[in-house]
PDB file of C-alpha atoms in Angstrom:
ATOM      1  CA  ALA A   1       6.420  17.472   4.766  1.00  0.00           C
ATOM      2  CA  MET A   2       4.046  17.188   1.797  1.00  0.00           C
ATOM      3  CA  ARG A   3       3.837  20.994   1.523  1.00  0.00           C
ATOM      4  CA  GLN A   4       7.597  21.167   0.931  1.00  0.00           C
ATOM      5  CA  CYS A   5       7.468  18.629  -1.912  1.00  0.00           C
ATOM      6  CA  VAL A   6       7.031  19.281  -5.583  1.00  0.00           C
ATOM      7  CA  ARG A   7       4.192  17.079  -6.790  1.00  0.00           C
ATOM      8  CA  ARG A   8       4.524  14.863  -9.799  1.00  0.00           C
ATOM      9  CA  ASP A   9       1.078  15.829 -11.055  1.00  0.00           C
ATOM     10  CA  ALA A  10       0.935  13.488 -14.056  1.00  0.00           C
ATOM     11  CA  ASP A  11       2.094  10.532 -11.931  1.00  0.00           C
ATOM     12  CA  VAL A  12      -0.330  11.407  -9.120  1.00  0.00           C
ATOM     13  CA  ASP A  13      -3.200  11.585 -11.612  1.00  0.00           C
ATOM     14  CA  ALA A  14      -2.233   8.280 -13.281  1.00  0.00           C
ATOM     15  CA  LEU A  15      -1.868   6.454  -9.972  1.00  0.00           C
ATOM     16  CA  THR A  16      -5.122   7.914  -8.651  1.00  0.00           C
ATOM     17  CA  ALA A  17      -6.941   6.683 -11.762  1.00  0.00           C
ATOM     18  CA  SER A  18      -5.395   3.228 -11.391  1.00  0.00           C
ATOM     19  CA  LEU A  19      -6.416   2.967  -7.737  1.00  0.00           C
ATOM     20  CA  THR A  20      -9.952   4.285  -8.121  1.00  0.00           C
ATOM     21  CA  GLY A  21     -10.884   3.028 -11.579  1.00  0.00           C
ATOM     22  CA  GLY A  22     -13.224   0.170 -10.785  1.00  0.00           C
ATOM     23  CA  LEU A  23     -11.016  -2.254  -8.905  1.00  0.00           C
ATOM     24  CA  LYS A  24     -12.736  -5.536  -8.149  1.00  0.00           C
ATOM     25  CA  PRO A  25     -13.423  -6.369  -4.497  1.00  0.00           C
ATOM     26  CA  THR A  26     -10.785  -9.080  -4.599  1.00  0.00           C
ATOM     27  CA  THR A  27      -7.080  -8.579  -4.159  1.00  0.00           C
ATOM     28  CA  ALA A  28      -5.699  -6.110  -6.662  1.00  0.00           C
ATOM     29  CA  LEU A  29      -2.051  -5.288  -6.844  1.00  0.00           C
ATOM     30  CA  LEU A  30      -0.299  -2.241  -8.201  1.00  0.00           C
ATOM     31  CA  GLY A  31       3.437  -1.849  -7.927  1.00  0.00           C
ATOM     32  CA  LEU A  32       5.372   1.411  -8.022  1.00  0.00           C
ATOM     33  CA  ARG A  33       8.829   0.506  -9.266  1.00  0.00           C
ATOM     34  CA  GLY A  34      11.832   2.784  -9.527  1.00  0.00           C
ATOM     35  CA  MET A  35      15.368   3.397  -8.360  1.00  0.00           C
ATOM     36  CA  GLY A  36      16.047   4.486  -4.807  1.00  0.00           C
ATOM     37  CA  GLY A  37      15.243   8.108  -4.023  1.00  0.00           C
ATOM     38  CA  VAL A  38      13.130   8.698  -7.130  1.00  0.00           C
ATOM     39  CA  GLY A  39       9.988   9.430  -5.089  1.00  0.00           C
ATOM     40  CA  LYS A  40       7.904   6.235  -4.953  1.00  0.00           C
ATOM     41  CA  THR A  41       6.981   6.658  -1.287  1.00  0.00           C
ATOM     42  CA  MET A  42       6.181  10.355  -1.695  1.00  0.00           C
ATOM     43  CA  LEU A  43       4.063   9.561  -4.756  1.00  0.00           C
ATOM     44  CA  ALA A  44       2.090   6.993  -2.767  1.00  0.00           C
ATOM     45  CA  ALA A  45       1.653   9.471   0.099  1.00  0.00           C
ATOM     46  CA  ALA A  46       0.535  12.228  -2.302  1.00  0.00           C
ATOM     47  CA  VAL A  47      -2.093   9.937  -3.813  1.00  0.00           C
ATOM     48  CA  LEU A  48      -3.388   8.894  -0.384  1.00  0.00           C
ATOM     49  CA  SER A  49      -3.920  12.552   0.483  1.00  0.00           C
ATOM     50  CA  LYS A  50      -6.387  12.957  -2.391  1.00  0.00           C
ATOM     51  CA  GLY A  51     -10.030  13.038  -1.391  1.00  0.00           C
ATOM     52  CA  SER A  52     -11.080  10.774  -4.252  1.00  0.00           C
ATOM     53  CA  VAL A  53      -8.729   8.022  -3.056  1.00  0.00           C
ATOM     54  CA  ARG A  54      -9.777   8.391   0.585  1.00  0.00           C
ATOM     55  CA  LYS A  55     -13.426   8.241  -0.482  1.00  0.00           C
ATOM     56  CA  HIS A  56     -12.844   5.182  -2.688  1.00  0.00           C
ATOM     57  CA  TYR A  57     -11.092   3.362   0.183  1.00  0.00           C
ATOM     58  CA  ARG A  58     -13.398   4.722   2.872  1.00  0.00           C
ATOM     59  CA  ASP A  59     -13.346   1.369   4.678  1.00  0.00           C
ATOM     60  CA  GLY A  60      -9.673   1.712   5.476  1.00  0.00           C
ATOM     61  CA  ILE A  61      -6.159   2.586   4.396  1.00  0.00           C
ATOM     62  CA  LEU A  62      -3.168   0.844   5.947  1.00  0.00           C
ATOM     63  CA  TRP A  63       0.503   1.755   5.561  1.00  0.00           C
ATOM     64  CA  LEU A  64       3.204  -0.782   6.361  1.00  0.00           C
ATOM     65  CA  PRO A  65       6.887   0.156   6.081  1.00  0.00           C
ATOM     66  CA  VAL A  66       8.631  -3.074   5.030  1.00  0.00           C
ATOM     67  CA  GLY A  67      12.277  -2.564   4.062  1.00  0.00           C
ATOM     68  CA  LEU A  68      15.057  -4.990   3.247  1.00  0.00           C
ATOM     69  CA  HIS A  69      14.565  -8.557   4.504  1.00  0.00           C
ATOM     70  CA  GLY A  70      10.847  -8.015   5.046  1.00  0.00           C
ATOM     71  CA  HIS A  71      10.307 -11.673   4.185  1.00  0.00           C
ATOM     72  CA  LYS A  72      11.975 -12.531   7.502  1.00  0.00           C
ATOM     73  CA  ARG A  73       9.372 -10.420   9.334  1.00  0.00           C
ATOM     74  CA  LEU A  74       6.238 -11.637   7.557  1.00  0.00           C
ATOM     75  CA  PRO A  75       4.416 -12.732  10.729  1.00  0.00           C
ATOM     76  CA  LEU A  76       5.052  -9.296  12.267  1.00  0.00           C
ATOM     77  CA  LEU A  77       3.954  -7.460   9.116  1.00  0.00           C
ATOM     78  CA  LEU A  78       0.742  -9.476   8.825  1.00  0.00           C
ATOM     79  CA  ARG A  79       0.098  -9.002  12.562  1.00  0.00           C
ATOM     80  CA  GLN A  80       0.560  -5.245  12.146  1.00  0.00           C
ATOM     81  CA  ALA A  81      -1.876  -5.221   9.222  1.00  0.00           C
ATOM     82  CA  ALA A  82      -4.414  -7.234  11.231  1.00  0.00           C
ATOM     83  CA  ASP A  83      -4.059  -4.972  14.273  1.00  0.00           C
ATOM     84  CA  ASP A  84      -4.288  -1.782  12.197  1.00  0.00           C
ATOM     85  CA  LEU A  85      -7.313  -3.110  10.332  1.00  0.00           C
ATOM     86  CA  HIS A  86      -9.002  -4.086  13.588  1.00  0.00           C
ATOM     87  CA  SER A  87      -8.360  -0.609  15.051  1.00  0.00           C
ATOM     88  CA  GLN A  88      -9.919   1.038  12.017  1.00  0.00           C
ATOM     89  CA  MET A  89     -12.893  -1.320  12.060  1.00  0.00           C
ATOM     90  CA  VAL A  90     -13.536  -0.741  15.763  1.00  0.00           C
ATOM     91  CA  SER A  91     -13.774   2.992  15.178  1.00  0.00           C
ATOM     92  CA  ARG A  92     -15.901   2.652  12.023  1.00  0.00           C
ATOM     93  CA  PHE A  93     -18.021  -0.447  12.505  1.00  0.00           C
ATOM     94  CA  GLY A  94     -17.731  -1.361  16.181  1.00  0.00           C
ATOM     95  CA  ALA A  95     -15.851  -4.600  15.443  1.00  0.00           C
ATOM     96  CA  ARG A  96     -14.852  -6.289  18.690  1.00  0.00           C
ATOM     97  CA  ASP A  97     -13.030  -9.475  17.693  1.00  0.00           C
ATOM     98  CA  PRO A  98      -9.287  -8.920  17.190  1.00  0.00           C
ATOM     99  CA  ALA A  99      -7.145 -11.521  15.471  1.00  0.00           C
ATOM    100  CA  ASP A 100      -6.118 -14.348  17.768  1.00  0.00           C
ATOM    101  CA  ARG A 101      -2.515 -13.851  18.918  1.00  0.00           C
ATOM    102  CA  SER A 102      -1.652 -17.475  18.032  1.00  0.00           C
ATOM    103  CA  LEU A 103      -2.445 -17.172  14.302  1.00  0.00           C
ATOM    104  CA  ASP A 104       0.360 -17.910  11.844  1.00  0.00           C
ATOM    105  CA  GLU A 105       0.910 -16.123   8.530  1.00  0.00           C
ATOM    106  CA  ALA A 106      -1.818 -18.024   6.692  1.00  0.00           C
ATOM    107  CA  GLY A 107      -4.210 -17.611   9.609  1.00  0.00           C
ATOM    108  CA  LEU A 108      -3.601 -13.869   9.776  1.00  0.00           C
ATOM    109  CA  ALA A 109      -4.114 -13.473   6.012  1.00  0.00           C
ATOM    110  CA  ALA A 110      -7.372 -15.457   6.304  1.00  0.00           C
ATOM    111  CA  TRP A 111      -8.521 -13.346   9.285  1.00  0.00           C
ATOM    112  CA  ILE A 112      -7.796 -10.154   7.321  1.00  0.00           C
ATOM    113  CA  ALA A 113      -9.647 -11.539   4.263  1.00  0.00           C
ATOM    114  CA  LYS A 114     -12.683 -12.340   6.417  1.00  0.00           C
ATOM    115  CA  LYS A 115     -12.722  -8.839   7.925  1.00  0.00           C
ATOM    116  CA  VAL A 116     -12.168  -7.120   4.585  1.00  0.00           C
ATOM    117  CA  GLY A 117     -14.856  -9.178   2.853  1.00  0.00           C
ATOM    118  CA  HIS A 118     -16.483  -6.924   0.275  1.00  0.00           C
ATOM    119  CA  ARG A 119     -15.015  -3.724   1.715  1.00  0.00           C
ATOM    120  CA  ARG A 120     -12.479  -1.560  -0.085  1.00  0.00           C
ATOM    121  CA  VAL A 121      -9.354  -1.461   2.038  1.00  0.00           C
ATOM    122  CA  LEU A 122      -6.045  -0.284   0.617  1.00  0.00           C
ATOM    123  CA  CYS A 123      -2.738  -1.434   2.069  1.00  0.00           C
ATOM    124  CA  VAL A 124       0.482   0.297   1.094  1.00  0.00           C
ATOM    125  CA  LEU A 125       3.469  -2.010   1.420  1.00  0.00           C
ATOM    126  CA  ASP A 126       6.303   0.496   1.333  1.00  0.00           C
ATOM    127  CA  ASP A 127       9.850  -0.393   0.242  1.00  0.00           C
ATOM    128  CA  VAL A 128       9.396  -4.081  -0.530  1.00  0.00           C
ATOM    129  CA  TRP A 129      12.511  -5.943  -1.656  1.00  0.00           C
ATOM    130  CA  GLU A 130      11.327  -9.561  -1.837  1.00  0.00           C
ATOM    131  CA  PRO A 131       8.385 -10.990  -3.805  1.00  0.00           C
ATOM    132  CA  GLU A 132       7.528 -13.243  -0.849  1.00  0.00           C
ATOM    133  CA  VAL A 133       6.243 -10.214   1.065  1.00  0.00           C
ATOM    134  CA  THR A 134       3.757  -9.284  -1.635  1.00  0.00           C
ATOM    135  CA  GLN A 135       2.738 -12.906  -2.132  1.00  0.00           C
ATOM    136  CA  ALA A 136       2.031 -13.319   1.598  1.00  0.00           C
ATOM    137  CA  PHE A 137      -0.523 -10.486   1.415  1.00  0.00           C
ATOM    138  CA  LEU A 138      -2.339 -11.721  -1.710  1.00  0.00           C
ATOM    139  CA  PRO A 139      -4.833 -13.970   0.162  1.00  0.00           C
ATOM    140  CA  SER A 140      -5.828 -11.047   2.425  1.00  0.00           C
ATOM    141  CA  ARG A 141      -8.296  -9.443  -0.048  1.00  0.00           C
ATOM    142  CA  LEU A 142      -6.602  -6.095   0.603  1.00  0.00           C
ATOM    143  CA  GLN A 143      -6.036  -3.817  -2.360  1.00  0.00           C
ATOM    144  CA  LEU A 144      -2.242  -3.592  -2.446  1.00  0.00           C
ATOM    145  CA  LEU A 145      -0.047  -0.678  -3.466  1.00  0.00           C
ATOM    146  CA  VAL A 146       3.580  -1.773  -3.308  1.00  0.00           C
ATOM    147  CA  THR A 147       6.604   0.511  -3.603  1.00  0.00           C
ATOM    148  CA  THR A 148       9.740  -1.305  -4.695  1.00  0.00           C
ATOM    149  CA  ARG A 149      13.055  -1.095  -6.481  1.00  0.00           C
ATOM    150  CA  GLN A 150      12.752  -4.714  -7.614  1.00  0.00           C
ATOM    151  CA  ALA A 151      11.110  -5.601 -10.916  1.00  0.00           C
ATOM    152  CA  THR A 152      10.029  -9.023  -9.665  1.00  0.00           C
ATOM    153  CA  VAL A 153       8.131  -7.876  -6.571  1.00  0.00           C
ATOM    154  CA  ALA A 154       4.844  -6.922  -8.246  1.00  0.00           C
ATOM    155  CA  GLU A 155       5.298  -8.864 -11.459  1.00  0.00           C
ATOM    156  CA  THR A 156       5.657 -12.292  -9.846  1.00  0.00           C
ATOM    157  CA  ALA A 157       2.359 -11.820  -8.074  1.00  0.00           C
ATOM    158  CA  GLY A 158       0.599 -10.891 -11.322  1.00  0.00           C
ATOM    159  CA  GLY A 159       0.170  -7.242 -10.505  1.00  0.00           C
ATOM    160  CA  ASP A 160       0.306  -4.187 -12.707  1.00  0.00           C
ATOM    161  CA  VAL A 161       3.463  -2.105 -12.501  1.00  0.00           C
ATOM    162  CA  MET A 162       3.846   1.646 -12.823  1.00  0.00           C
ATOM    163  CA  ASP A 163       7.447   2.697 -13.407  1.00  0.00           C
ATOM    164  CA  VAL A 164       8.434   5.801 -11.469  1.00  0.00           C
ATOM    165  CA  ASP A 165      11.300   7.473 -13.253  1.00  0.00           C
ATOM    166  CA  THR A 166      13.249  10.653 -12.720  1.00  0.00           C
ATOM    167  CA  VAL A 167      11.198  13.829 -12.983  1.00  0.00           C
ATOM    168  CA  ASP A 168      10.692  15.752 -16.207  1.00  0.00           C
ATOM    169  CA  ALA A 169      12.500  19.042 -16.847  1.00  0.00           C
ATOM    170  CA  ALA A 170       9.591  21.261 -15.751  1.00  0.00           C
ATOM    171  CA  THR A 171       9.232  19.423 -12.426  1.00  0.00           C
ATOM    172  CA  ALA A 172      13.010  19.529 -11.900  1.00  0.00           C
ATOM    173  CA  ARG A 173      12.964  23.325 -12.394  1.00  0.00           C
ATOM    174  CA  ARG A 174      10.173  23.636  -9.802  1.00  0.00           C
ATOM    175  CA  MET A 175      12.239  21.554  -7.395  1.00  0.00           C
ATOM    176  CA  LEU A 176      15.334  23.691  -7.913  1.00  0.00           C
ATOM    177  CA  ALA A 177      13.322  26.867  -7.435  1.00  0.00           C
ATOM    178  CA  LEU A 178      12.366  25.692  -3.939  1.00  0.00           C
ATOM    179  CA  ALA A 179      15.928  24.756  -2.965  1.00  0.00           C
TER     180      ALA A 179
END
């Protein structure tokens, strides 16, 4: 699918620099904000395909599709993040202690934080509508990249926000040429 897309080169470069430019090993948050269909998810996917990003987050990259009413599924989202992180750590580091199935939201975030420790692990929270989702992941020590239509999602958690707008004229012409 990525081969059929027209890349937003300037946005990819800016987001890559933001994600790899010396982030501290504590939770960092970057929000991609824009109207529906403008390309936030594809921009995040394009950046994750870059070797420099994969090298920077060599300890793990997680992708969680969230969607509307994600705040009602927080335990499931945190469980998915914990399970995905454990799977990646088993293959890379031989970790053998999965998160206890009885952990609540706070317990799962603490388990993730303990496993992440000083490692660089990026978690994409895709299509977040409620700030509570982002806030639930803050204690996890994951580096967060959040795609959202809502201005408050990244801002209320103190994160930086990159606005993703419609494409420029040159990119639009490239898109039309492929149609």
